[in-house]
Structures are given as structure tokens and as C-alpha cells.
Short mmCIF file of C-alpha atoms in Angstrom, two decimals:
data_model
loop_
_atom_site.label_atom_id
_atom_site.label_comp_id
_atom_site.label_asym_id
_atom_site.label_seq_id
_atom_site.Cartn_x
_atom_site.Cartn_y
_atom_site.Cartn_z
CA UNK W 145 26.51 -11.67 -7.21
CA UNK W 146 24.38 -10.44 -5.06
CA UNK W 147 25.99 -7.53 -4.50
CA UNK W 148 25.56 -6.51 -8.30
CA UNK W 149 21.81 -7.92 -8.51
CA UNK W 150 21.29 -5.60 -5.51
CA UNK W 151 22.66 -2.45 -7.35
CA UNK W 152 20.80 -3.21 -10.60
CA UNK W 153 17.51 -3.86 -8.65
CA UNK W 154 18.81 -0.49 -6.87
CA UNK W 155 19.28 1.60 -9.89
CA UNK W 156 15.98 0.33 -11.69
CA UNK W 157 14.17 1.80 -8.52
CA UNK W 158 15.82 5.26 -8.75
CA UNK W 159 15.05 5.49 -12.61
CA UNK W 160 11.51 4.73 -11.58
CA UNK W 161 11.38 7.31 -8.60
CA UNK W 162 12.75 9.98 -11.15
CA UNK W 163 10.55 9.50 -13.78
CA UNK W 164 7.77 9.57 -11.17
CA UNK W 165 8.98 12.75 -10.14
CA UNK W 166 8.83 14.28 -13.40
CA UNK W 167 5.51 13.15 -14.31
CA UNK W 168 4.02 14.44 -10.98
CA UNK W 169 5.78 17.81 -11.86
CA UNK W 170 4.42 17.61 -15.51
CA UNK W 171 1.06 16.78 -14.59
CA UNK W 172 0.53 20.08 -12.40
CA UNK W 173 1.05 22.28 -15.84
CA UNK W 174 -0.86 23.62 -18.53
CA UNK W 175 0.55 23.06 -21.99
CA UNK W 176 1.55 26.30 -22.37
CA UNK W 177 3.51 26.25 -19.11
CA UNK W 178 5.47 23.44 -20.59
CA UNK W 179 6.93 25.88 -23.11
CA UNK W 180 7.83 28.65 -21.01
CA UNK W 181 11.45 29.96 -20.94
CA UNK W 182 12.69 32.51 -18.79
CA UNK W 183 15.35 33.98 -21.16
CA UNK W 184 17.17 32.30 -24.45
CA UNK W 185 19.59 30.96 -21.78
CA UNK W 186 17.20 28.53 -20.31
CA UNK W 187 15.62 25.40 -21.42
CA UNK W 188 11.55 24.93 -21.15
CA UNK W 189 10.06 22.12 -19.64
CA UNK W 190 9.62 20.49 -23.17
CA UNK W 191 12.70 21.48 -24.73
CA UNK W 192 14.02 19.46 -21.68
CA UNK W 193 12.07 16.26 -22.02
CA UNK W 194 12.83 16.46 -25.85
CA UNK W 195 16.47 16.38 -24.87
CA UNK W 196 16.21 13.59 -22.71
CA UNK W 197 14.19 11.78 -25.16
CA UNK W 198 16.90 11.92 -27.68
CA UNK W 199 19.44 11.47 -25.12
CA UNK W 200 17.46 8.02 -23.98
CA UNK W 201 17.25 6.69 -27.48
CA UNK W 202 20.46 7.05 -28.17
CA UNK W 203 21.97 5.95 -25.24
CA UNK W 204 20.05 3.03 -24.53
CA UNK W 205 19.23 1.74 -27.87
CA UNK W 206 21.68 -1.26 -28.55
CA UNK W 207 23.71 0.15 -25.85
CA UNK W 208 25.81 -2.91 -25.44
CA UNK W 209 26.89 -3.28 -29.29
CA UNK W 210 26.94 0.40 -30.72
CA UNK W 211 28.09 3.87 -29.66
CA UNK W 212 25.73 5.38 -27.26
CA UNK W 213 25.75 8.49 -29.30
CA UNK W 214 24.07 7.77 -32.49
CA UNK W 215 24.90 8.88 -35.82
CA UNK W 216 21.14 9.89 -36.18
CA UNK W 217 20.87 11.64 -33.13
CA UNK W 218 20.10 15.27 -33.75
CA UNK W 219 21.43 16.61 -30.35
CA UNK W 220 21.35 20.51 -31.42
CA UNK W 221 17.60 20.15 -32.66
CA UNK W 222 16.64 19.06 -29.18
CA UNK W 223 17.36 22.64 -27.94
CA UNK W 224 15.21 23.93 -30.24
CA UNK W 225 11.44 24.75 -29.05
CA UNK W 226 8.86 23.36 -31.08
CA UNK W 227 5.01 23.79 -30.99
CA UNK W 228 3.39 20.72 -29.84
CA UNK W 229 0.55 19.58 -27.56
CA UNK W 230 1.07 18.37 -24.06
CA UNK W 231 0.16 14.78 -25.41
CA UNK W 232 3.08 14.88 -27.88
CA UNK W 233 5.60 15.61 -24.82
CA UNK W 234 4.12 13.04 -22.70
CA UNK W 235 4.81 10.51 -25.69
CA UNK W 236 8.28 11.44 -26.19
CA UNK W 237 8.63 11.08 -22.39
CA UNK W 238 7.41 7.70 -22.31
CA UNK W 239 9.46 6.62 -25.35
CA UNK W 240 12.36 7.72 -24.00
CA UNK W 241 12.07 5.95 -20.67
CA UNK W 242 10.50 2.93 -22.59
CA UNK W 243 13.74 2.41 -24.41
CA UNK W 244 15.89 2.75 -21.10
CA UNK W 245 13.64 0.27 -19.12
CA UNK W 246 13.44 -2.17 -21.65
CA UNK W 247 17.17 -1.85 -22.15
CA UNK W 248 18.31 -2.23 -18.44
CA UNK W 249 15.64 -4.53 -17.67
CA UNK W 250 17.49 -6.91 -20.24
CA UNK W 251 20.76 -6.91 -18.18
CA UNK W 252 21.84 -9.56 -16.63
CA UNK W 253 24.59 -9.37 -13.51
CA UNK W 254 27.35 -10.61 -15.65
CA UNK W 255 27.21 -7.91 -17.86
CA UNK W 256 27.74 -5.03 -15.70
CA UNK W 257 31.55 -5.06 -15.82
CA UNK W 258 31.46 -5.21 -19.61
CA UNK W 259 32.62 -2.14 -21.64
CA UNK W 260 30.60 0.19 -23.68
CA UNK W 261 31.57 3.70 -25.74
CA UNK W 262 29.83 6.53 -25.37
CA UNK W 263 31.23 9.21 -27.76
CA UNK W 264 34.26 6.88 -28.52
CA UNK W 265 34.96 6.66 -24.69
CA UNK W 266 35.26 3.63 -22.57
CA UNK W 267 32.37 3.07 -19.88
CA UNK W 268 31.78 -0.18 -18.05
CA UNK W 269 28.07 -0.69 -17.92
CA UNK W 270 27.66 0.45 -14.40
CA UNK W 271 29.75 3.87 -15.03
CA UNK W 272 27.40 4.13 -18.13
CA UNK W 273 24.39 3.74 -15.87
CA UNK W 274 25.78 6.01 -13.22
CA UNK W 275 26.14 8.40 -15.91
CA UNK W 276 22.74 8.44 -17.16
CA UNK W 277 21.12 8.24 -13.64
CA UNK W 278 22.74 11.49 -12.53
CA UNK W 279 22.27 12.93 -16.33
CA UNK W 280 18.52 12.50 -15.77
CA UNK W 281 17.86 13.30 -12.41
CA UNK W 282 19.57 16.61 -12.87
CA UNK W 283 17.10 17.19 -15.84
CA UNK W 284 14.26 16.03 -13.57
CA UNK W 285 15.56 18.61 -10.61
CA UNK W 286 15.16 21.45 -13.49
CA UNK W 287 11.81 20.27 -14.38
CA UNK W 288 10.91 20.07 -10.84
CA UNK W 289 12.09 23.71 -10.30
CA UNK W 290 10.23 24.82 -13.41
CA UNK W 291 7.30 23.56 -12.55
CA UNK W 292 7.25 25.15 -8.99
CA UNK W 293 7.79 28.53 -10.50
CA UNK W 294 5.34 27.99 -13.19
CA UNK W 295 2.14 26.74 -11.07
CA UNK W 296 -0.78 28.41 -11.05
CA UNK W 297 -2.66 27.81 -7.67
CA UNK W 298 -1.34 25.15 -4.77
CA UNK W 299 1.58 23.34 -5.67
CA UNK W 300 1.14 19.46 -4.74
CA UNK W 301 4.49 18.32 -3.02
CA UNK W 302 6.18 15.44 -4.56
CA UNK W 303 7.89 14.59 -1.36
CA UNK W 304 7.12 15.47 2.24
CA UNK W 305 5.08 18.98 2.27
CA UNK W 306 6.99 22.03 3.63
CA UNK W 307 6.77 22.25 7.56
CA UNK W 308 4.92 18.93 7.52
CA UNK W 309 7.21 16.19 8.88
#
């Protein structure tokens, strides 16, 4: 029981960490920079946020009782560029994370081995959590990388600055 409680605390801490990294990167950018895409094969930061929002709402809404790929999700639309204000992008960001944290904070250790479905595929709750942690950290890495490329002025390091240990 203690191991599963430690697991829950650890993944919640990791989700908060990655959320914070994304926010610190996005905070350094102007609205127009959120919509920059290097070419047709890359997604802007705003599109990545829109995709994460859709994924989070789909995966974490009633995640113990319904398939994580909701019929109301329009995944392809998540990758379409839209004109939005930075505040709208941040609202989507917060809505997605709020949904995730509401779901994960409601879990008890006994539920971690329950079986849930994502696109009809069976996962234990632990497997589903790990899958989403990897997915979101991947996209946040993309956000941070893109933000570093787009920053006008000095980048405020999100961890230990280069050559300063």
C-alpha cells in the first residue's frame, strides 16, 4: 500500500513539474510567437496546447468508467491553427490540467490496478497514467524547445542555466 501511495504522490508531483515547465516557457513568449510554425510538418505551441487540451479532457473525463478516446473528441481539429489570444491558449492549458488533476487526485491506491480502456485497448490505471505522463512530457519538451528558438531577448532558464552549476 505504501508503494502505491508513493507512486501516486510521485506522478502527481511529476505532472505539476511538467505543467510548470510548460508555463514558464509560454510565459516568456508574445502571442504571435505561440502561433509560429517553422513549416507545414511542425506544430505551433498553440496547436500543441490545443492538442494537449483535447487529449486531457478526453483521457481524464470519467476515465475510470468510459473509454479515454471520447466520441465527442475531434482530434484532427486539434492540429488546425486558429487565431486566439494568449489568454485563450492559457485557458485551454488550465482546463486540461484541471481535468487531469481532478481525476488523479480523486484516485485511491486500490484503483491503480483497475482496468480502463483507451481506444478500446486495456490498460491498468498505472499504465494509463504512465502513458499520459510520457505523452505530456514529450509535448512539453516540444514547447520548451520551440520557445527557446522563438524568444526575443534573453531566455530565462527553467532549471540550472548553462555553465552555472
